[in-house]
Amino acid sequence: MKSSVQTIINDPGDFSYVIGPYKQPVATVSPGETFIVETADAFENRITSPDDDITQIITLPYVNPLTGPIYVEGAEKGDTLTVTIHSIEVTRDYGVSALIPEFGGLCGTVFTRTLNPPLPPRVMLHPISNGEITFSEDLDVAAIPYEPFYGTIGTAPELEAISSLAPGFHGGNMDTADVCPGNTIHLPVNVPGGLLHVGDGHAAQGDAEVCGVATEIPTRGTLTVDLIKGRHVATPRVESDEFLMTVGSARPMEDAARIAFYELVMWLESSYGIERLTAYQLCSQVARVRLANMVDILYSVVAKFPKRYIPRR
Amino acid sequence: MKSSVQTIINDPGDFSYVIGPYKQPVATVSPGETFIVETADAFENRITSPDDDITQIITLPYVNPLTGPIYVEGAEKGDTLTVTIHSIEVTRDYGVSALIPEFGGLCGTVFTRTLNPPLPPRVMLHPISNGEITFSEDLDVAAIPYEPFYGTIGTAPELEAISSLAPGFHGGNMDTADVCPGNTIHLPVNVPGGLLHVGDGHAAQGDAEVCGVATEIPTRGTLTVDLIKGRHVATPRVESDEFLMTVGSARPMEDAARIAFYELVMWLESSYGIERLTAYQLCSQVARVRLANMVDILYSVVAKFPKRYIPRR
Amino acid sequence: MKSSVQTIINDPGDFSYVIGPYKQPVATVSPGETFIVETADAFENRITSPDDDITQIITLPYVNPLTGPIYVEGAEKGDTLTVTIHSIEVTRDYGVSALIPEFGGLCGTVFTRTLNPPLPPRVMLHPISNGEITFSEDLDVAAIPYEPFYGTIGTAPELEAISSLAPGFHGGNMDTADVCPGNTIHLPVNVPGGLLHVGDGHAAQGDAEVCGVATEIPTRGTLTVDLIKGRHVATPRVESDEFLMTVGSARPMEDAARIAFYELVMWLESSYGIERLTAYQLCSQVARVRLANMVDILYSVVAKFPKRYIPRR
Amino acid sequence: MKSSVQTIINDPGDFSYVIGPYKQPVATVSPGETFIVETADAFENRITSPDDDITQIITLPYVNPLTGPIYVEGAEKGDTLTVTIHSIEVTRDYGVSALIPEFGGLCGTVFTRTLNPPLPPRVMLHPISNGEITFSEDLDVAAIPYEPFYGTIGTAPELEAISSLAPGFHGGNMDTADVCPGNTIHLPVNVPGGLLHVGDGHAAQGDAEVCGVATEIPTRGTLTVDLIKGRHVATPRVESDEFLMTVGSARPMEDAARIAFYELVMWLESSYGIERLTAYQLCSQVARVRLANMVDILYSVVAKFPKRYIPRR
C-alpha cells in the first residue's frame, strides 16, 4: 500500500496550535486516498534529556503542535469525514512523559485554582524498542506494550479556532486510545475541505491520562480519508471491529458522559433501528466506557456499544 | 465449602434502607468465616410483570433494600473489613430493568433539575437461564452473559446513616461490576462489628449504568469476611487476580476520579514502595478506569492498576 | 416577648453531630411558641487562643455541634415547619475563624483530591463589641458589622442521619446568611415532631465562605416555630420582607443553582399564579442569587425573587 | 465629552461572531480616547414580534454579533486594557427575551444532554421607556429599572478565535451586570492592539440569567480605553466605587468561583499588601459574589471585595 502513497511532511516552522479555518492547508488529499503523515510529539520533540526543564520548554499557547490543516477535496459543510488509521510508527527510540506544574488530574490547575504549593516539574524518557516501552530503568516494572494512537485529531469549526490542547465536538485533543490503527474516526465537516489536523502521538496511555502526559512520541502514520456526503455527526465517532463508539468532551465529566451516551443512543436509533429509550435501557446493561482524559481543557469520555448486540434483524 | 456455612436469611420485614450504626444486626459472623447471604432485588422483588407501574412500586426512601447489618466479631474502628466473594447465584429466573422518571444518566433528575417533561416509566423483564440473559424477546439481540455482582456493599459510618441509594467512603451503592465472585473488597471499619450491608444484585450491567437500572436480581451469595487489624482504608478497595482497584464516589464525576486515583497512588506508595509522584506518572501510562455509575446520589469511578506493573524488586 | 419564653439550654455532653431521627429530643415546643435556644460554636467553643492547633481541636465526625433535636408538637410527615428568627445574640466577646488543611474553597480537599502539599493551619480570634467585629489587630481594616445568622438549621430525614457538616433538602449546613433575624425559614417535616436542629452561629460571613470558616460564635437565639399542615416543601425556603428565597444544595454548584431556581419557579407558579415558563423567563430578568457556600459537603445556592415583582392581581 | 468623540458605527455586514486575532479591525482608538460604539442585540435586531420563531432566527454560529475588533494603539502582549463605561443607551423602544430550546439553566442542553422532550420556544418583547422596562402587558408586575450593561466584552487571544457565546480568561460573554456605566473593566492584551470586542447589551438581567436570555437591546455606548503597560491580568477585573471584582469563567461552576476568588486574593496581595492566606481568610468574612451566568458555554462567577475593607495603611 505504501508504495503509492503521497507523503506529507511536517514543516517544523508550520505547526498548527489551534484547529480552525484560518491557516492555509499544508496538503490536499482526495476521498479514498491513503497517505502518510508525520507528527512531532506534544513538546515539539524538544525534550531530549530527563534533565530538561519542562517549564522552560512549554511556552503557551505554542504546545501540542499539530500537522495540518489537510484539505480533503470535495468535503463540504454537513458531510462527515472518516479517517481510517492503518499504522502509527514511532520515529524515535524513546517516548517522553512529564509532570507539569498546575497541569494534571491530581493537582490544582488554572481551572481548579488552589492556593496550595504546586507539584514539582519532572521529565522522564521511556526507551522504546521491539514493540515495548521501558517505563524506568530505576524502577523494575514490566515492559509496557507499544499501543500507539493519536491524542489529537480533529476538523476545523466554521468560525472558531480552538486550542490544540482542547477536545470538543470537532474532535481535537481527546486523548482517546481508540483513535488507533485498525479503527475509523468520524469527524464533522464544517468548512470546505474539512481541514483535518492530527498530532500528539502516544506510544501508551493509561485511561484518564491522570498526570496529564502519556508516553509522547513523534510519529509517521498511514491514513485513508473518505467522506460520507450529507450526513453530519454531532460529536466524534469511532468504529472498530468490536465497538461503535462516541466521544463526549465537556466539563464537568458527567456532561462528557452524557454527550457520549446521548450520541450513542441516537446512533443506535438512526442507523440500527433500536428505538431510543430501548437503546438507552440496553446500553445500561451492555455498554462499556473509556475515561479518555481527566486533564485537558475539556474531559473526554467514550461510550462504547459492543457490535455483537446490534439486532440481528 | 458450603456444607458447613451458616446461612443468613433475609427477613423480608427487616431490610435496611440506610447504612448506619442504628439498626440491630441481623447476624454475627467471625473473621475467616464463610457464610451465605440472601438479598432481594432493588425493588424488593415486587416487579413481576412488564405491566407493573414502577412509579407505584418505588416509595422513597424504601428502595434498594439491603441485607444487614452483619456484625463481624472483633472488628473495631480503624480496622479494614475484607469481603471475598465466592459466588453470587440468582434466585429467580429473570432480572428486571426499568426507566424511572427523573432518575438516570440522560434525563433531568432531582439534582440536575430541569423543567423539561419527564421520560415515561417503563419496566422490562429479562429471562435468565443457562448463564445467559435475554434482553428482549422483541428485539433480536445476542444473549448477555450472566456476570453477577453486588451493586451495594458497605459498612456503617460512625454517626451517619446513609441512604442505600448512595455510594461513598463507606462503600454503599457503588454499582461497581468488580464487586464480583473471585474478588476481595476492602471496607473501612468505623464502629464495633463493622456492620456490613449487602444487596442490589446485578446479573449484568453496562459501565455507567446509564439508564439508572441494571439487570436487577435477588441473590444467594457465598462470602468470606476477614479483618486487617489496625489498618484503615480511606475509600473502598477491590483486589482481583489482575488489578489493584480503588473506588471514588463523588460529584462532579472528576472528583470521583480524583479520589480513586489519589487512593490508588497512595496504595502503590504505601504497600509497593513506588514513590507517589512516580506512581502518578506510571498510572498515567498504564492505569485502567471503570466508570461504575453516572446515576446515583454520587457517581462512582474505579481506578485500576494492573498488577503486572507492580515492581518486581 | 422573652419574659414568657421557655429556655432550651445546651447540655454540652449532648450535642448532635448528625441530623437524623435516631436521637432523643432535647426539648419539645408547640406550634406558635417562642423559645430561646443556645448553641455552641462550630468548634464546640474549644478555641480560645490564636495559638490553638485547629488540627488537634477537630476530631471528625465530632465537629459542628448542633442543639437538638427539638420536637415540635403535632408536626407530621408532609407538613412544613416554619422557623421565624427574632434575634441571635453572641454569648462571647469574640468570634473565631481558621484555615483548616484540606478544607476550603481554594485548596485540595477530601473530595477534590490533589497531591499538592496542604495549606498550613491557622486560627484567628476576632473581637466583637458594640455590634462590630475587629478582623485583626495587625491589619488595619474597617470594622465588620455584626450580622448574625445560623449556618446550620434543619429537620430530620425519615431514615438518614446526615452529618451536621452537610446541607441538603433537609436544610442543614447551608451557611446561608439569609437565615437571620427577621426572616422565616421553611423546612420539610419527614418524621413526627419534625426534629429541628440548629447551630453554627456566624457573626459575619462572606458569600461563599471561601476559606471554609466564618466568624464562628456561640449564640443565644429567640425563635418562633409554626406548622403549615399538609404542605410539603421540597427544599428549604426563606422569606424576608424583600425576597422569596429557595436554597439548593448539591455538587457540582450548577446543580445547586438548578435546584434553587426550579423550586423558586415552582413556588411562583403554585403560590402566585405565574405560569412556570413565564416565571422562568421573569427570573431571568429580575432574580438575585446568593452563593452561600462553596466549601461544604454540598454547595448551597440561594435563588431570590424580589417580592416587588409578585403580580399585583 | 461627547462632542469630540469619534463614533464607531456597526457595519451590519461585518459583525464578529468570534473573539480572535484573525479579523481586520473596524476602528482604531488611542489610549485615553473616549469614543462611541454601537452594538446590535444578541439576535442581530431581527426579532420584531412575539410571533417570531426564535428557532428560525438563530443560525449557529452566527449569534451574539459583536462590534469589533477595535484596535487600541500601542497595546502589546503583556499589557492590560482598561475600558471605562460612561453610558449605555438603548437605541430601540423595546428589549427582547426568549426561551430557546436546549439552551438555558433549567433544561437539557447540548452539554447537559438529556433525552427529555425540549421546552417550547417563546419570544417576548419588553417595552422600554422613561428608564423602565415593562416585562409583560399581560402579567401585572412592577416595572423593572433600566440598568444596562454589556453582556459581552473581551480582547483577542493570541491564537484562538473564541465563540462570541463563550466567556473566558479573555472576557467574552460573561453576562456580568457589573460591566456597566461607572465601572472600569480590565482585560488582558495578547496581541498588538488588544482587539476589543463589545456587544450583547442588556437593559436588565437577573443574576444567573437563568433562562439564558436577558432583556436584549441594541445600544450606543460611550467608552474610554486606556492601557496599563507591562501588567498582565490573568482574568477580567472590574472596579467600581464600592468593589474590587474578578470574574472567573469555567465549568463546573465551582471552578468559576475558584478562579474568581483566587485572582481576587492575588490582587489583594499584589496591589494592597494583604498576605494571600490572610486575604483568603478575610474574604471568607466580607466578600460578595455575583453568579453572573449559569447558561453560557462557561459559567461566570464574580468575586467582590468591598473597598471599605482595604487596609488603611
PDB file of C-alpha atoms in Angstrom, chain B residues 235 244-246 258-269 279 283 287-288 303-305:
ATOM      1  CA  THR B 235     -12.135   4.553  50.403  1.00  0.00           C
ATOM      2  CA  LEU B 244      -5.487  -3.308  42.366  1.00  0.00           C
ATOM      3  CA  MET B 245      -8.594  -1.130  42.388  1.00  0.00           C
ATOM      4  CA  THR B 246      -9.845   1.867  44.330  1.00  0.00           C
ATOM      5  CA  ARG B 258      -9.597  12.210  41.700  1.00  0.00           C
ATOM      6  CA  ILE B 259     -10.439  10.284  44.874  1.00  0.00           C
ATOM      7  CA  ALA B 260      -9.959   6.932  43.143  1.00  0.00           C
ATOM      8  CA  PHE B 261      -6.602   7.832  41.609  1.00  0.00           C
ATOM      9  CA  TYR B 262      -5.323   9.563  44.726  1.00  0.00           C
ATOM     10  CA  GLU B 263      -6.034   6.476  46.793  1.00  0.00           C
ATOM     11  CA  LEU B 264      -4.523   4.218  44.133  1.00  0.00           C
ATOM     12  CA  VAL B 265      -1.332   6.279  44.093  1.00  0.00           C
ATOM     13  CA  MET B 266      -1.166   6.227  47.888  1.00  0.00           C
ATOM     14  CA  TRP B 267      -1.707   2.450  47.893  1.00  0.00           C
ATOM     15  CA  LEU B 268       1.127   1.987  45.421  1.00  0.00           C
ATOM     16  CA  GLU B 269       3.388   4.087  47.614  1.00  0.00           C
ATOM     17  CA  ALA B 279       3.249   6.178  40.809  1.00  0.00           C
ATOM     18  CA  CYS B 283      -0.599   5.383  36.301  1.00  0.00           C
ATOM     19  CA  ALA B 287      -3.968   2.562  34.557  1.00  0.00           C
ATOM     20  CA  ARG B 288      -7.443   1.449  33.573  1.00  0.00           C
ATOM     21  CA  ALA B 303      -9.109   3.396  39.156  1.00  0.00           C
ATOM     22  CA  LYS B 304      -7.300   0.150  38.304  1.00  0.00           C
ATOM     23  CA  PHE B 305      -3.614  -0.637  38.426  1.00  0.00           C
TER      24      PHE B 305
END
